[in-house]
C-alpha positions as a printed Julia matrix, in Angstrom:
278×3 Matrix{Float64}:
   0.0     0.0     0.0
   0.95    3.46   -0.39
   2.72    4.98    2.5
   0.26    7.54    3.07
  -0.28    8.14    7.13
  -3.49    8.47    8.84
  -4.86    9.24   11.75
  -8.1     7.58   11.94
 -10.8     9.36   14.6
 -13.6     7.73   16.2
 -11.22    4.2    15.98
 -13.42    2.48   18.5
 -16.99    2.68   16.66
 -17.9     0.03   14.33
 -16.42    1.11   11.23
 -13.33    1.88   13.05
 -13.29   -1.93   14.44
 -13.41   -3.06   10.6
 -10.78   -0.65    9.53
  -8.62   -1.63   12.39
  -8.82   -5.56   11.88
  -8.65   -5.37    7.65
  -5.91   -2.94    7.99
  -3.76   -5.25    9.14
  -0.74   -6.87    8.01
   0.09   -4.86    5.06
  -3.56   -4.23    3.85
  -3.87   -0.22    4.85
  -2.31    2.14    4.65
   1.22    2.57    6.3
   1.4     4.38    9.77
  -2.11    4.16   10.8
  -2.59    5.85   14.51
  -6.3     5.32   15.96
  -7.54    7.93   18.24
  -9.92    6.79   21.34
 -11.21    9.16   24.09
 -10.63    6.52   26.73
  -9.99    3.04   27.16
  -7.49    2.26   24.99
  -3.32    1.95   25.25
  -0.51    0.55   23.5
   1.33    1.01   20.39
  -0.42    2.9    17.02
  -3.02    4.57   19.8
  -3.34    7.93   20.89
  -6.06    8.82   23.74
  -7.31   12.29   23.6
 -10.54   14.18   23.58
 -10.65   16.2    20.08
 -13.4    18.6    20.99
 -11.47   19.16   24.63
  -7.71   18.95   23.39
  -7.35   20.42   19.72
  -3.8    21.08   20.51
  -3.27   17.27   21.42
  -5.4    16.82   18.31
  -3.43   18.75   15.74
  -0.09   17.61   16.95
  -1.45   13.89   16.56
  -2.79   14.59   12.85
   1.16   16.11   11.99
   1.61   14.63    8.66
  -1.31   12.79    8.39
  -4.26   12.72    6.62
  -7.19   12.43    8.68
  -9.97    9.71    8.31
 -13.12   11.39   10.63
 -15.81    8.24   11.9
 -15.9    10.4    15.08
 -19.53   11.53   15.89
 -22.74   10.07   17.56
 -25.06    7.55   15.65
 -28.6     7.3    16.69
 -29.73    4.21   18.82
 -25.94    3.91   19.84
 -25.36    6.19   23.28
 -26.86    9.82   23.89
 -24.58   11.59   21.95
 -25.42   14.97   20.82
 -26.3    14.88   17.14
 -24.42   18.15   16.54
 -20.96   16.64   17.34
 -21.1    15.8    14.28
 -20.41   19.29   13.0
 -17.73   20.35   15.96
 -15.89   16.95   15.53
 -15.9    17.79   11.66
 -14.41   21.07   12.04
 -11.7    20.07   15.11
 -10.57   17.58   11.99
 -10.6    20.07    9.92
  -8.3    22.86   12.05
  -6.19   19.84   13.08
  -5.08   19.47    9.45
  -3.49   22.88   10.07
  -3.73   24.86    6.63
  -2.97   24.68    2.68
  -2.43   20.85    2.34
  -3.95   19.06    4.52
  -6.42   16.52    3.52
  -9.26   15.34    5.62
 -11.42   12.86    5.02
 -15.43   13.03    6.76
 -17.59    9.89    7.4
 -21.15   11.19    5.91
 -24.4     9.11    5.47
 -26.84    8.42    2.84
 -29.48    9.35    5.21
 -28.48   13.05    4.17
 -30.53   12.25    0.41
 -33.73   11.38    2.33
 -36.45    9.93    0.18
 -35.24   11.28   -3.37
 -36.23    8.78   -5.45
 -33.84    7.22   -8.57
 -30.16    6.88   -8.71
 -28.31    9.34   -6.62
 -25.27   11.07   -7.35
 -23.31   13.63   -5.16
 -24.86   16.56   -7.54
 -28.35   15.68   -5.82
 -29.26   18.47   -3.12
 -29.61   17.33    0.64
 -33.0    16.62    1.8
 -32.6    14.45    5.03
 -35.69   13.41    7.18
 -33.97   11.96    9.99
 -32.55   14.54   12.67
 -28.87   12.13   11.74
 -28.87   13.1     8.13
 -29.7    16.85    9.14
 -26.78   16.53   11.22
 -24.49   14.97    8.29
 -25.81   17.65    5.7
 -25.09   20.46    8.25
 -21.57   18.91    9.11
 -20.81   18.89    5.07
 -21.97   22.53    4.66
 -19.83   23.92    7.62
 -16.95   21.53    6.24
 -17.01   22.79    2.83
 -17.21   26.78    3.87
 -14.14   25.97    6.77
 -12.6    23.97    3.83
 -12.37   26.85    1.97
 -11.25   29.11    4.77
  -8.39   27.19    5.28
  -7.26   25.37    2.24
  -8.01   22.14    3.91
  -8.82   19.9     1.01
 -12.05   17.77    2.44
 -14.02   14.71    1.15
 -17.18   13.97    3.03
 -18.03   10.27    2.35
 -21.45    9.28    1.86
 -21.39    6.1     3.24
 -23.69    3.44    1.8
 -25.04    0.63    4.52
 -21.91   -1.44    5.66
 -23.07   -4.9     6.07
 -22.63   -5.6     9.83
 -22.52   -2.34   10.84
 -26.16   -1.42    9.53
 -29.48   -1.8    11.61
 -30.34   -5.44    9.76
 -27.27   -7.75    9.76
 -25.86   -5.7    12.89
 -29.08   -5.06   14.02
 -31.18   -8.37   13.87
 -32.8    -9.27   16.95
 -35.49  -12.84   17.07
 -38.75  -11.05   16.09
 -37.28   -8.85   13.33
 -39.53   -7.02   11.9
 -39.38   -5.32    8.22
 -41.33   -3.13    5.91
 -43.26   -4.44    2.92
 -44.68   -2.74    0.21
 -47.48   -3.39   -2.15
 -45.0    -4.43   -4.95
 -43.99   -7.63   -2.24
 -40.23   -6.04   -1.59
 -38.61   -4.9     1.27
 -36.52   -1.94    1.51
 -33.71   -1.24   -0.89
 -30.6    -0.01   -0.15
 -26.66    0.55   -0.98
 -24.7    -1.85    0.31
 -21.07   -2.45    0.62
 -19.67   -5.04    3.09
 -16.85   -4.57    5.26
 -14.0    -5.96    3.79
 -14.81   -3.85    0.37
 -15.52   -0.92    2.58
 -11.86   -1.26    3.93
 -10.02   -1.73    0.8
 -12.25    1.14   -0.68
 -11.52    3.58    2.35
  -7.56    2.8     2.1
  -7.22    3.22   -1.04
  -9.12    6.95   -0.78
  -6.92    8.06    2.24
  -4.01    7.69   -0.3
  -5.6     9.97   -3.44
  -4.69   13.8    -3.67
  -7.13   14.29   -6.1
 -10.89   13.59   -4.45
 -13.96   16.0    -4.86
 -16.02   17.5    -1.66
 -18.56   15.07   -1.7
 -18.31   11.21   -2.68
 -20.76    8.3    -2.12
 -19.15    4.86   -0.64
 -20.92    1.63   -1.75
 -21.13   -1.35   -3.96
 -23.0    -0.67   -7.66
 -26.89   -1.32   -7.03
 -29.17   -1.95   -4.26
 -29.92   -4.99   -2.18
 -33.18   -6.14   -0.74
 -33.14   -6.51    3.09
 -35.22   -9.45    3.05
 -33.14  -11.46    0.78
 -30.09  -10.35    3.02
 -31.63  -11.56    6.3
 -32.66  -14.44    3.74
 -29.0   -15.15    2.78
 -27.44  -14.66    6.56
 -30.36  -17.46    7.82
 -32.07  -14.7    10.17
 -35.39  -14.89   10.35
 -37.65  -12.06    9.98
 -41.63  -11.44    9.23
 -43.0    -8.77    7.57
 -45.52   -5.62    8.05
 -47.18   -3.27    5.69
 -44.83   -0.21    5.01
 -46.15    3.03    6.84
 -46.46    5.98    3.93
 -43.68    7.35    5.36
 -40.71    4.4     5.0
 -38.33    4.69    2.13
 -38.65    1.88   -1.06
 -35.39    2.51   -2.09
 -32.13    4.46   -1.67
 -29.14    4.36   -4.63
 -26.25    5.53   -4.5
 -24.6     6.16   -7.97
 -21.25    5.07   -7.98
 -19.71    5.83  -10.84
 -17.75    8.76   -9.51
 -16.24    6.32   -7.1
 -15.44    4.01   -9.78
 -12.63    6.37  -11.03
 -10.66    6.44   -7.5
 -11.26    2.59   -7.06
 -12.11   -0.81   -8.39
 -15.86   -2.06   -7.55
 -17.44   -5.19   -8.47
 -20.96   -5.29   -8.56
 -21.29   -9.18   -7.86
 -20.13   -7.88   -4.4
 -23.31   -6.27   -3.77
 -24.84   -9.91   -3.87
 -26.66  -11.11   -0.44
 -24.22  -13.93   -1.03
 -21.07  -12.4    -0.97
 -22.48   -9.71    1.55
 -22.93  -11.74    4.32
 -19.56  -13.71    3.48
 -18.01  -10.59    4.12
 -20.17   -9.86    7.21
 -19.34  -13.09    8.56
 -15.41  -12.56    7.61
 -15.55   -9.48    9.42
 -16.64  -11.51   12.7
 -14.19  -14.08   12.81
């Protein structure tokens, strides 16, 4: 791999845990530190609190380019939504000025219910108070980005098999949306060993635009990937409000990295999933 070093933020979430065991052995980048607020020691770690200790923050980010997972997810802790946006911009002053390169973990959630193939050109219209929190972290990135010179990528991160609220989420008594046409909801997919090659090979380009969606080609039913994993799951009549479908075009992707759209299969999703576990 290239010998681009990061410093990775929010190491200790769930993404973080996938970067941290694929990155491994040669397969990320070079010089990888992880940053934890607590709870964490020995070698490649450092501990600090980046809304608390920017100083700590920008001395740890000397030389790096920063990968951002840091912020609050809903159903996970009490986190204030809007840390979002302050963790975003501590990244973004830790990266000091005119060549540093940070990179932001966004959402999909920030498209809302926009219906067809979504590309990065497609204005924000979240309906969740998460992907208000994501849009308003990429707006106050992109104006401090151009403050500062700080060139920024905010990732629009597809649902990471594992990490999402139906393969990480499953419970006995699942429950998911159907609609009339019979299907369950659609949704970008990419599983967690693609999501680590994808992410390491980013952290290494120069040449990335503001805004950049993250998944595997297509969309993948969550009933046939409960269906593939063996989890079993009944279904309920979609409220007017839930979501058919959400795709993420990928073809600007596709020219900073290889994808293969038989990845995307429930198949080969929950291989990866399962990968990912062991």
């Amino acid at each position: 791999m290239d010998e681009t070093h990061v410093l990775v933020m929010g190491a200790t979430g769930r993404i973080g845990g996938v970067l941290r065991k694929f990155w491994a052995n040669g397969h990320g980048p070079q010089g990888v530190t992880w940053q934890a607020r607590r709870g964490v020691a020995g070698a490649g770690w450092t501990v600090l609190d980046p809304l608390a200790e920017p100083d700590a923050l920008a001395r740890a980010a000397a030389g790096r380019v920063i990968l951002c997972l840091a912020g609050p997810v809903p159903g996970r802790g009490d986190g204030d939504l809007e840390d979002n946006v302050r963790l975003a911009e501590a990244a973004i002053h830790a990266a000091g000025n005119d060549g540093g390169r940070v990179l932001l973990a966004s959402s999909a959630a920030v498209y809302g219910a926009v219906g067809g193939v979504l590309d990065e050109s497609a204005p924000p219209a979240p309906l969740s108070d998460y992907g208000r929190a994501k849009a308003r972290m990429e707006e106050r990135a992109l104006r401090l980005a151009e403050r500062t010179g700080v060139r920024v990528t905010s990732l629009r991160i597809g649902n990471v098999a594992g990490c999402d609220a139906i393969l990480g989420g499953w419970r006995p008594g699942f429950v998911l949306d159907r609609f009339p046409d019979g299907r369950t909801p659609r949704r970008s997919y990419v599983g967690p060993v693609s999501l680590a090659r994808i992410l390491g090979e980013l952290v290494c380009r120069t040449d990335l635009p503001a805004v950049l969606n993250v998944a595997q080609p297509g969309v993948v039913e969550m009933g046939a990937l409960l269906d593939a994993a063996g989890l079993a799951w009944t279904a309920r009549p979609a409220p007017d409000t839930a979501i058919p479908a959400v795709e993420l075009s990928t073809r600007a992707l596709g020219g900073f990295t290889r994808l293969d759209p038989s990845a995307n299969l429930p198949d080969n999703l929950v291989r990866e999933w399962r990968d990912g576990q062991r």
